Coordinates of C-alpha atoms and ligand atoms in Angstrom, one line a residue:
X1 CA 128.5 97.1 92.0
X2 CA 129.0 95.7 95.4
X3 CA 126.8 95.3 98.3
X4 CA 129.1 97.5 100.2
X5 CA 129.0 100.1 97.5
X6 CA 125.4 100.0 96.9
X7 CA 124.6 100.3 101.1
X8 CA 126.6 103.6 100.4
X9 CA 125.2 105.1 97.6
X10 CA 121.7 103.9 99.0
X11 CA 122.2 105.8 101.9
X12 CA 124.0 109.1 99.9
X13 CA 120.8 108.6 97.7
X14 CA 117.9 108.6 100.3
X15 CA 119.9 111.6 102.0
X16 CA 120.0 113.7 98.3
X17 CA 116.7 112.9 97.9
X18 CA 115.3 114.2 101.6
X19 CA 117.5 117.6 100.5
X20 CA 115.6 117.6 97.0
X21 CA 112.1 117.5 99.1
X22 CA 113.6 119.6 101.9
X23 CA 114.6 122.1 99.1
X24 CA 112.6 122.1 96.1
X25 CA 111.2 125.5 96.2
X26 CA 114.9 126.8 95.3
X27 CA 114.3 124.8 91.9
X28 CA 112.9 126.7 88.9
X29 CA 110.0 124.8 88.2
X30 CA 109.9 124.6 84.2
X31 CA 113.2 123.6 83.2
X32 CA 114.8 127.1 81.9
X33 CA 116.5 124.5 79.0
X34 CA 116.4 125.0 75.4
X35 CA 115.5 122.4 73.1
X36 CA 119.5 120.4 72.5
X37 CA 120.7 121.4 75.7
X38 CA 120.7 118.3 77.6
X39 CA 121.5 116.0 74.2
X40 CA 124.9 118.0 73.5
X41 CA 126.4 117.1 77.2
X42 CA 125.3 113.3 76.5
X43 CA 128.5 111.2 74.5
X44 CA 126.8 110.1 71.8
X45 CA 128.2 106.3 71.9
X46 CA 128.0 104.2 75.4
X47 CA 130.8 103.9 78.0
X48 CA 132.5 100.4 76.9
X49 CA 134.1 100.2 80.2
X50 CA 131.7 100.4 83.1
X51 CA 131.9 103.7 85.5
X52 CA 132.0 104.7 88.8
X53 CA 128.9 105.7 90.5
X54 CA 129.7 109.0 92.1
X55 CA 130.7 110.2 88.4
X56 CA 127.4 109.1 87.5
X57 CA 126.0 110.9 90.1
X58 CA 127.7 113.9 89.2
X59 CA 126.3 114.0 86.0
X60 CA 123.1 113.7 87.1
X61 CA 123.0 116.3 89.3
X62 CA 124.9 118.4 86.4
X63 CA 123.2 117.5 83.4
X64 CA 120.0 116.2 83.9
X65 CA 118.8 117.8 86.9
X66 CA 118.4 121.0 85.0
X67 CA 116.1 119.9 82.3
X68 CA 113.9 118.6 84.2
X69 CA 110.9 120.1 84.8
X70 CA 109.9 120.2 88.7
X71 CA 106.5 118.3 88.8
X72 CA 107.0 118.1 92.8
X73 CA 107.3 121.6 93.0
X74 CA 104.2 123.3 95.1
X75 CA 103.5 126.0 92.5
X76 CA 103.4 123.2 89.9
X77 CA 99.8 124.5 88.9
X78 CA 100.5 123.2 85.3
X79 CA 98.5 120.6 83.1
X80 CA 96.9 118.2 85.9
X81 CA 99.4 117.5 88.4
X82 CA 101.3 113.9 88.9
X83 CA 101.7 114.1 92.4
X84 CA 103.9 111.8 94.6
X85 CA 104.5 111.5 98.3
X86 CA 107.1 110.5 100.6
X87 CA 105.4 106.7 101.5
X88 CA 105.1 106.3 97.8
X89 CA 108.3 106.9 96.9
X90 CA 110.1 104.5 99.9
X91 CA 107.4 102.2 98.6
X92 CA 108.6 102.5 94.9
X93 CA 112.2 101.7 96.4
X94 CA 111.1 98.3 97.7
X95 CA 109.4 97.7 94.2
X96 CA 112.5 98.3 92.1
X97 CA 114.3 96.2 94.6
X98 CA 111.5 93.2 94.7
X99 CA 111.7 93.3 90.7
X100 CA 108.8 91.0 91.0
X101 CA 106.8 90.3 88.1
X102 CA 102.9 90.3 88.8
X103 CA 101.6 89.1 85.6
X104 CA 100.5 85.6 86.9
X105 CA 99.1 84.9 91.0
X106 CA 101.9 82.6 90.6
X107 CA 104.8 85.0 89.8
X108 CA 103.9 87.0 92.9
X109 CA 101.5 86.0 95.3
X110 CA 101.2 88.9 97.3
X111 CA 101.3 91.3 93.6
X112 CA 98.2 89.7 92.5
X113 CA 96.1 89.8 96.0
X114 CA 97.4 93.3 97.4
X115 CA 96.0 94.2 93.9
X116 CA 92.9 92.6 94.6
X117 CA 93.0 94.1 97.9
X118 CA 94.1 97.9 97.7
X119 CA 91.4 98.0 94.3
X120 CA 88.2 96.8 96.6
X121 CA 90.0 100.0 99.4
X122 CA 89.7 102.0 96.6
X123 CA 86.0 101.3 95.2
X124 CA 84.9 101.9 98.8
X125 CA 86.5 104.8 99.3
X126 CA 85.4 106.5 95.8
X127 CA 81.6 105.2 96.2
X128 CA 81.7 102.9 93.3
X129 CA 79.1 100.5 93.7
X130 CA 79.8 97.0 95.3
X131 CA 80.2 94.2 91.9
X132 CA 82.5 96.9 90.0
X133 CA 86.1 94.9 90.3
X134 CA 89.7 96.7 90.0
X135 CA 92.7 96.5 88.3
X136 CA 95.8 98.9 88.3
X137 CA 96.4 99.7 84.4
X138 CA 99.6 102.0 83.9
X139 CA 98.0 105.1 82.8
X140 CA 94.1 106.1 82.1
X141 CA 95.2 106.0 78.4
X142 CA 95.6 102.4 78.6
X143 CA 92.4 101.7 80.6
X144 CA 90.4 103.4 78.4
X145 CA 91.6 101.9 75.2
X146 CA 91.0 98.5 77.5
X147 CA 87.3 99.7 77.9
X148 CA 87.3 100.3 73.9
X149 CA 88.6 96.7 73.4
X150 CA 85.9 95.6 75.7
X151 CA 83.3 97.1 74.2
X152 CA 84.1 96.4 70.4
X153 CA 84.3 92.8 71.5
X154 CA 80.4 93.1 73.3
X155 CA 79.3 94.5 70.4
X156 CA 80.4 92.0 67.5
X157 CA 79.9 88.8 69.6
X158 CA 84.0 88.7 70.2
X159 CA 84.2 88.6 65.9
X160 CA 86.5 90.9 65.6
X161 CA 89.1 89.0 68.1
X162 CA 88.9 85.8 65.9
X163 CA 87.9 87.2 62.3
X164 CA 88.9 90.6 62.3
X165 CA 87.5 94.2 61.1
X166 CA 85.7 93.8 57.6
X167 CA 85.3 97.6 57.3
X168 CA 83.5 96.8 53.6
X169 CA 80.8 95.5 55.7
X170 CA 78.3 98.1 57.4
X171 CA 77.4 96.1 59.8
X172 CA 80.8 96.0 61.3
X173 CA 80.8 99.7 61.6
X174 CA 80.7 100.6 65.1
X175 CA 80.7 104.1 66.4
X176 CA 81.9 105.8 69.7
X177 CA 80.8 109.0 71.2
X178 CA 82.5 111.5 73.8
X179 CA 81.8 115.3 74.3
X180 CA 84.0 118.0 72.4
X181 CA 86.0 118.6 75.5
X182 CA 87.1 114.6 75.6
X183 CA 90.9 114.2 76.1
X184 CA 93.1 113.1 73.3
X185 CA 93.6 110.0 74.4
X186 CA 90.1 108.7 73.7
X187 CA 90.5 109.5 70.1
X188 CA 93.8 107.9 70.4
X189 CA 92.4 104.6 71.9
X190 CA 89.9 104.9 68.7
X191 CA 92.5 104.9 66.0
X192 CA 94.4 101.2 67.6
X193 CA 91.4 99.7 68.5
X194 CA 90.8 100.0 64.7
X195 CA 87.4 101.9 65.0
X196 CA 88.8 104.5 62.3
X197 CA 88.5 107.9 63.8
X198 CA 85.6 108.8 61.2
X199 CA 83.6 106.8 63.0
X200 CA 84.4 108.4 66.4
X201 CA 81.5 110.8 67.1
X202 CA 82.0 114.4 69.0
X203 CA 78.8 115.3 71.2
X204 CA 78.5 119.0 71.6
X205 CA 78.7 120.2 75.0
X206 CA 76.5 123.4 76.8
X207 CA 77.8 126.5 78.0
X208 CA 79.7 124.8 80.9
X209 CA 81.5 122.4 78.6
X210 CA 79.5 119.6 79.8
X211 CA 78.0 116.9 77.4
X212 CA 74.7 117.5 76.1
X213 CA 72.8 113.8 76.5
X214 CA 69.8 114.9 73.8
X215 CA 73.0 115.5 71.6
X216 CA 74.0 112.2 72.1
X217 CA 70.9 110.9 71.5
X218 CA 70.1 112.2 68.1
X219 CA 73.7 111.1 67.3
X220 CA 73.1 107.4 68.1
X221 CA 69.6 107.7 66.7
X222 CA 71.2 109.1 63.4
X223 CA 74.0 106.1 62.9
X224 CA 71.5 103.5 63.7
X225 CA 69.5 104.9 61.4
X226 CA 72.3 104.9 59.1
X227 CA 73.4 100.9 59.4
X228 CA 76.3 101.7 61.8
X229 CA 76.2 100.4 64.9
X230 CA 76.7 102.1 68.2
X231 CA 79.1 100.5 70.3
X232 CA 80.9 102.9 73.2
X233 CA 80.0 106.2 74.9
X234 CA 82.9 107.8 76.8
X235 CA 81.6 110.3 79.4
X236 CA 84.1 112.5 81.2
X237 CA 84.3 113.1 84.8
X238 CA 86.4 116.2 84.6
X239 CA 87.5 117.2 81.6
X240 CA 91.3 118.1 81.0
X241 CA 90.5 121.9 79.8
X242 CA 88.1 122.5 82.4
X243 CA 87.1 119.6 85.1
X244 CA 83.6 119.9 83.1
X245 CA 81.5 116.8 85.1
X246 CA 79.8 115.1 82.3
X247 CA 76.2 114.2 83.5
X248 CA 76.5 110.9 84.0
X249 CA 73.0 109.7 85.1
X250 CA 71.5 111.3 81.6
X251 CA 74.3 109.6 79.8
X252 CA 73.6 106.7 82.0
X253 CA 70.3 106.2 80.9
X254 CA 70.4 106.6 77.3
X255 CA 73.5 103.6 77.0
X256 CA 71.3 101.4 79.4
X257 CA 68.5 101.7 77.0
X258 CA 70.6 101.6 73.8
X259 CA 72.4 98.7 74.7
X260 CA 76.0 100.5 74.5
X261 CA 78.9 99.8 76.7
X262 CA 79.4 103.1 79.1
X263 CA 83.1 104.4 80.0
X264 CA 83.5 106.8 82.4
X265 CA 87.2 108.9 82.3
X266 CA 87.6 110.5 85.3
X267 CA 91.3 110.2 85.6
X268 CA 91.8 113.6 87.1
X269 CA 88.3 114.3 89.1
X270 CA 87.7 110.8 90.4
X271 CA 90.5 111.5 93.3
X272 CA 87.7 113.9 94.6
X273 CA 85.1 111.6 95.1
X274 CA 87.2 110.4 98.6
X275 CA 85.1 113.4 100.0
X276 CA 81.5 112.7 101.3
X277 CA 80.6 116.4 100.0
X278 CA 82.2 115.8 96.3
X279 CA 80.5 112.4 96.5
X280 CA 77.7 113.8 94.4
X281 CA 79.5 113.9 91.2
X282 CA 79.8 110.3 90.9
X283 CA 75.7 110.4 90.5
X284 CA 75.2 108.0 87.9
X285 CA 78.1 106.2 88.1
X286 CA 76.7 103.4 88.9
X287 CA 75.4 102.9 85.1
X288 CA 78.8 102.4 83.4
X289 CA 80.5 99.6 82.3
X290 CA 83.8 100.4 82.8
X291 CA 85.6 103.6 85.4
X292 CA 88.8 105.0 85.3
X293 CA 90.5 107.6 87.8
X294 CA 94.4 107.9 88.5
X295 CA 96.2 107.9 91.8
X296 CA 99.0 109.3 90.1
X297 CA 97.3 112.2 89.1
X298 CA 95.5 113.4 92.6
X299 CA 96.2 110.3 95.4
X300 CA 99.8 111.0 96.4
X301 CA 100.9 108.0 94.7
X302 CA 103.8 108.4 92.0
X303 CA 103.4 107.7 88.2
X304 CA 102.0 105.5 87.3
X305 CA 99.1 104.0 88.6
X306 CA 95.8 104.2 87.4
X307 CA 92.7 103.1 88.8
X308 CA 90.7 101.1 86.6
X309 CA 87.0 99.4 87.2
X310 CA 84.9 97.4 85.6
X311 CA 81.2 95.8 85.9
X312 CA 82.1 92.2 84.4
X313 CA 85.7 91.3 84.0
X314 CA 84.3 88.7 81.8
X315 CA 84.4 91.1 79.4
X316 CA 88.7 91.8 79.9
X317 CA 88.9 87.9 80.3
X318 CA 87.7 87.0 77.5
X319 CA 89.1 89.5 75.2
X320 CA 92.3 89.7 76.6
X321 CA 93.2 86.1 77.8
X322 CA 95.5 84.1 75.2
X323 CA 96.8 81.1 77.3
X324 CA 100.3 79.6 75.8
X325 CA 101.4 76.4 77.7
X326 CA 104.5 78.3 79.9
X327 CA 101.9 80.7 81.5
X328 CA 99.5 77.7 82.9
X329 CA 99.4 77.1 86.4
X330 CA 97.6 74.4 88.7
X331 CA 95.8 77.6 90.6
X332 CA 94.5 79.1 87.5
X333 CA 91.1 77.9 88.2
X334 CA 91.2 79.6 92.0
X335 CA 93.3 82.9 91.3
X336 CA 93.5 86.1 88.9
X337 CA 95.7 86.5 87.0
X338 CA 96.0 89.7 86.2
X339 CA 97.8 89.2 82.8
X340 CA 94.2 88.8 81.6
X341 CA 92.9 92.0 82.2
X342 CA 94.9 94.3 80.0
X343 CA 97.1 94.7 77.4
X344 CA 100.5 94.1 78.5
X345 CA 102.1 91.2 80.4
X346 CA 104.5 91.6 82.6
X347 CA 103.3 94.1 85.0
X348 CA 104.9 96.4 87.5
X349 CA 103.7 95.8 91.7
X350 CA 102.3 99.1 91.3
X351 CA 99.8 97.9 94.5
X352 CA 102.3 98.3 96.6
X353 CA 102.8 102.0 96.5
X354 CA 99.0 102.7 96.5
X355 CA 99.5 100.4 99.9
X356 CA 102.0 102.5 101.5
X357 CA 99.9 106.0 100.4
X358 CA 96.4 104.7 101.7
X359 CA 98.1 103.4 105.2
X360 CA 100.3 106.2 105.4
X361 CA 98.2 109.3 105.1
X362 CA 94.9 106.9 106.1
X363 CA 91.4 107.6 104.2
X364 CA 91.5 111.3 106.6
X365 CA 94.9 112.3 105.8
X366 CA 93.9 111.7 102.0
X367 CA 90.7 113.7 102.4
X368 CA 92.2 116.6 104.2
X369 CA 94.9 116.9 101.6
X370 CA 92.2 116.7 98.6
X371 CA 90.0 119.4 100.6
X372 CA 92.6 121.6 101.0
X373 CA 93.4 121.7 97.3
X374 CA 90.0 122.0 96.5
X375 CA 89.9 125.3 99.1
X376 CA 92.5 127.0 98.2
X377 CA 91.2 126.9 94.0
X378 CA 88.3 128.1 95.2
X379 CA 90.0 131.0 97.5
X380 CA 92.1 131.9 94.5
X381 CA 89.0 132.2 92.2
X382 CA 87.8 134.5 94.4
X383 CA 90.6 137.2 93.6
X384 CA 90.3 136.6 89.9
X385 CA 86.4 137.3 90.1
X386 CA 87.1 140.5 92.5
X387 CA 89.7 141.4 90.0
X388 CA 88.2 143.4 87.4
X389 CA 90.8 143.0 85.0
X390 CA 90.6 139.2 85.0
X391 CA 87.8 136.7 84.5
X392 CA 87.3 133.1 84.8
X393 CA 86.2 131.4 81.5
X394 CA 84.5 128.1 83.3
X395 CA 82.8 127.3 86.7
X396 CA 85.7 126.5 89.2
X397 CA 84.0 122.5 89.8
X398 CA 86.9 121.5 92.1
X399 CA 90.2 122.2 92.0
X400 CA 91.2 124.0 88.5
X401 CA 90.3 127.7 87.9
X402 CA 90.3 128.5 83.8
X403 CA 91.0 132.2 83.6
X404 CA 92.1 135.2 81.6
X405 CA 93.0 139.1 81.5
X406 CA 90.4 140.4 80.2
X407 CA 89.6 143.8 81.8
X408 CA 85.5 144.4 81.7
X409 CA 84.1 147.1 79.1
X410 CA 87.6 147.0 77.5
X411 CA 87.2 146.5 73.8
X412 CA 90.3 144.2 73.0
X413 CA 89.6 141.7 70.0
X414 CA 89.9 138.0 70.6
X415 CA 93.6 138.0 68.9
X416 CA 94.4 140.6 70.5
X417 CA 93.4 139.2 73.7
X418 CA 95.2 136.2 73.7
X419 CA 98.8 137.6 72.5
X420 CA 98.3 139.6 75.6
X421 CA 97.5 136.5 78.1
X422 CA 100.3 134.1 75.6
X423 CA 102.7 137.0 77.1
X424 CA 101.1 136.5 80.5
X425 CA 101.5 133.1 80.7
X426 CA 105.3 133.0 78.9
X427 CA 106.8 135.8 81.6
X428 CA 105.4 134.4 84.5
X429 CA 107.0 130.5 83.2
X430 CA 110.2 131.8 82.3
X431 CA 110.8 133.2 86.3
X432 CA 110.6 129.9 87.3
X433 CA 108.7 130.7 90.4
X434 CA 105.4 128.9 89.4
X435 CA 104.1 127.4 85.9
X436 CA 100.7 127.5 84.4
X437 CA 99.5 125.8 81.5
X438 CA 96.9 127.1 78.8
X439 CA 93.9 125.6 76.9
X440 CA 91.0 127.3 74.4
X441 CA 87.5 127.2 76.0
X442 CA 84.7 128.3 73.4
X443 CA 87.6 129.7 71.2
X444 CA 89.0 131.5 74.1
X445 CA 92.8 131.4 74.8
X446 CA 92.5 130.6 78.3
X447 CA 95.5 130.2 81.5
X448 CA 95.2 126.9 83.7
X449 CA 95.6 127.2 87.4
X450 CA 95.4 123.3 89.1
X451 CA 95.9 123.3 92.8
X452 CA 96.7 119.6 93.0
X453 CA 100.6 119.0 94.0
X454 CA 100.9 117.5 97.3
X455 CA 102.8 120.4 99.2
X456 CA 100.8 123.2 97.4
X457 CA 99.5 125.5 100.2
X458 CA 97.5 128.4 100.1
X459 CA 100.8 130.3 100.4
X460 CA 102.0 129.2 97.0
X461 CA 98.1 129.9 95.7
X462 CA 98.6 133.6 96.9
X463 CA 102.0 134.1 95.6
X464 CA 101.2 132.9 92.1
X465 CA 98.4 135.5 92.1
X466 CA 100.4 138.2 93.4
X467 CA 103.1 137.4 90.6
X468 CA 100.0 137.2 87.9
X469 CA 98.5 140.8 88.9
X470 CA 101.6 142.5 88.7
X471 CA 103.2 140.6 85.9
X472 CA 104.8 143.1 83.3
X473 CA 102.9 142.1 80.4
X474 CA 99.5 143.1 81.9
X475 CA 101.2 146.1 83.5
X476 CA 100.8 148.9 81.2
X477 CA 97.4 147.7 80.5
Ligands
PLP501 N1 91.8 111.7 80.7 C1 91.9 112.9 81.1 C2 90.6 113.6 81.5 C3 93.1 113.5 81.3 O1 93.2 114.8 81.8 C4 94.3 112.8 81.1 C5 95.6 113.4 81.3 O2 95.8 114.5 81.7 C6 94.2 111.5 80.6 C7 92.9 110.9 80.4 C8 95.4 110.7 80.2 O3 96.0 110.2 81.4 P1 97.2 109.2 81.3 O4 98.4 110.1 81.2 O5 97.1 108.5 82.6 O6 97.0 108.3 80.2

């Protein structure tokens, strides 16, 4: 491609793209595609000779735009959201176009300290205390699999880096601990890290889903007691079925005292400590060894970009750092290199987009967005509790209500209950006007409503409700 031809299709592409923003509420918001759909338009074999970009185009807007599922959408109220915004994309532009490589200070300058810069922005504005240090990790998956790393280093002396796992050996067994409610990833980051998921402990939680610290007690009193040694508690700042706020400061305690390496996952929730009145859930934070939250969930800033803190980066350095000859530098001694503090590397100027977002919308602009969201969750909570046909399953913490049909005194069975709300949820999908997730809380089949997409308004709130009280499936009820 030319430069002439790309200046056009630049242009054509910035203009689609304003439409696509302009217009997005005409889009269904799950895909309506069945499973096949998209792979049957594809040729099976690449295109030997190269092809012109407005075919290209064509197809994109033809095949691909239909399965995809509209995450931008304002009544995406699915999963948690991965919102975006219009500085973070132009940001993302100048990215793809820098190509740069920020795996060294050396291979970027301005990678490495915008980094260094946007992650102290970030600590501040969160209420992490001063001494915690940031990196951008790709996703809170990563970060916590980092803090895993971290922490089965601490706890073996950095053995098993240079000798190994010697599972035979008792001593070597090292146990981790999160609530019931912990995201998947965490048992994930578990199996790689070569902990061996038996040894990956599940603390009960109390009746709002929030880990139960004399739980986790008894648990690390029991392996000690056992020979195994305890080596990583991961606490949840919001949970993914129900924003449950571990108590950290409990938690806190007991791994100060115990000696154990504390990670806090607070990928979705920790967006919402921007607000001085939300600052109260990061209570205890100040105990852990290691915190991750993700812009791309709740700041405005597009996949991926995840926030990731820790107490000592000593503890990345020296479990991380392998240092071949072609990677030295003469600076190594003044800079970071942030190659060091993770798992991949070659890394992506993700700082720049979280730049762009935090000048754009300024610490205010970021607040009032987050408030709102947080508002209008509760405002919709409202009509399910006035609603005697519906109830909500968990305590609405910020900005996810957990609810279900469940009309009071009737006398439907658990089964029966949750066909009826699977129905719920699959009719009011399929019309592509809004899409809601599910989870179990307590064994109950249970519909997600997260008010966290960038454009969602309290507009969109009241339609999806309007659409969920007089949804067929509940109807003849
Ligand atoms: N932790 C929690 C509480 C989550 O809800 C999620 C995803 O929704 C994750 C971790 C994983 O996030 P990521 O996709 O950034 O790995």
């Amino acid at each position: 491609m030319d430069i002439k031809t790309f200046r056009n299709y630049g242009h054509r592409f910035v203009d689609w793209i304003a439409d696509f923003y302009e217009n997005i509420e005409s889009y269904p918001v799950l895909s309506p595609l069945k499973p096949g759909e998209v792979k049957k338009k594809l040729p099976l074999s690449p295109p030997i000779e190269g092809e012109e970009m407005g075919r290209i185009f064509d197809d994109f807007q033809k095949i691909i735009l239909p399965g995809v599922t509209h995450w931008q959408h304002p009544s995406f109220f699915a999963y948690f959201p991965a919102n975006s915004s219009m500085p973070s994309v132009l940001a993302e532009m100048l990215t793809a176009s820098l190509g740069a490589q920020c795996m060294v200070w050396q291979t970027s300058p301005a990678g490495t300290e915008l980094e260094e810069v946007v992650m102290e922005w970030l600590r501040k504005m969160i209420g992490l205390p001063e001494g915690f240090t940031g990196v951008i990790q790709d996703t809170a998956s990563t970060a916590t699999l980092c803090a895993l790393l971290c922490a089965r280093e601490r706890s073996t002396g950095f053995s098993v880096n240079s000798r190994g796992f010697y599972p035979d050996k008792e001593a070597q067994r090292l146990a981790v601990y999160t609530s019931t409610e912990a995201h998947s990833s965490i048992e994930k980051g578990v199996k790689i890290a070569g902990f061996g998921r038996e040894n990956l402990r599940f603390i009960p939680v109390d009746e709002e889903f929030r880990m139960i610290p004399e739980e986790l007690e008894k648990a690390i009193e029991k392996d000690r007691a056992e020979g195994v040694t305890p080596c990583c508690v991961i606490a949840a700042l919001g949970t993914t079925s129900s924003l449950a706020l571990d108590p950290l400061r409990a938690i806190g305690e007991i791994t100060r005292r115990e000696g154990v390496w504390l990670h806090v996952d607070a990928a979705m929730a920790g967006s919402a400590a921007i607000l001085p009145e939300k600052r109260y859930i990061m209570d205890g934070a100040e105990l852990c060894d290691s915190f991750v939250f993700n812009p791309h969930k709740w700041l405005f800033t597009n996949f991926d970009c995840s926030a990731f803190f820790v107490r000592d980066p000593g503890h990345l350095v020296r479990t991380f750092s392998i240092n071949p000859e072609y990677l030295k530098t003469s600076v190594d001694m003044e800079v970071k290199n942030f190659r060091d503090w993770g798992i991949q590397l070659g890394r992506r100027f993700r700082a720049l987009k979280l730049w762009f977002v935090i000048r754009s919308f300024g610490v205010k602009g970021l607040q009032e967005k987050i408030r709102e969201h947080i508002r209008i969750a509760e405002e919709f909570a409202g009509w399910v509790r006035e609603d005697p046909r519906f109830e909500l399953v968990a305590p609405v913490s910020l900005n996810l209500v957990c609810f279900r049909y469940n009309p009071a005194g009737s006398k439907l069975s658990e089964d029966e209950l949750e066909r009826i709300n699977r129905e719920l949820l699959e009719e009011l999908n399929l019309s592509g006007k809004l899409f809601l997730t599910h989870t179990k809380l307590a064994g109950k089949y249970t519909l997600r409503l997260c008010t966290g997409q960038t454009s969602t308004s309290l507009k969109h709130v009241r339609e999806a409700w309007e659409r969920i009280r007089t949804a067929r499936a509940i109807s003849a009820m």
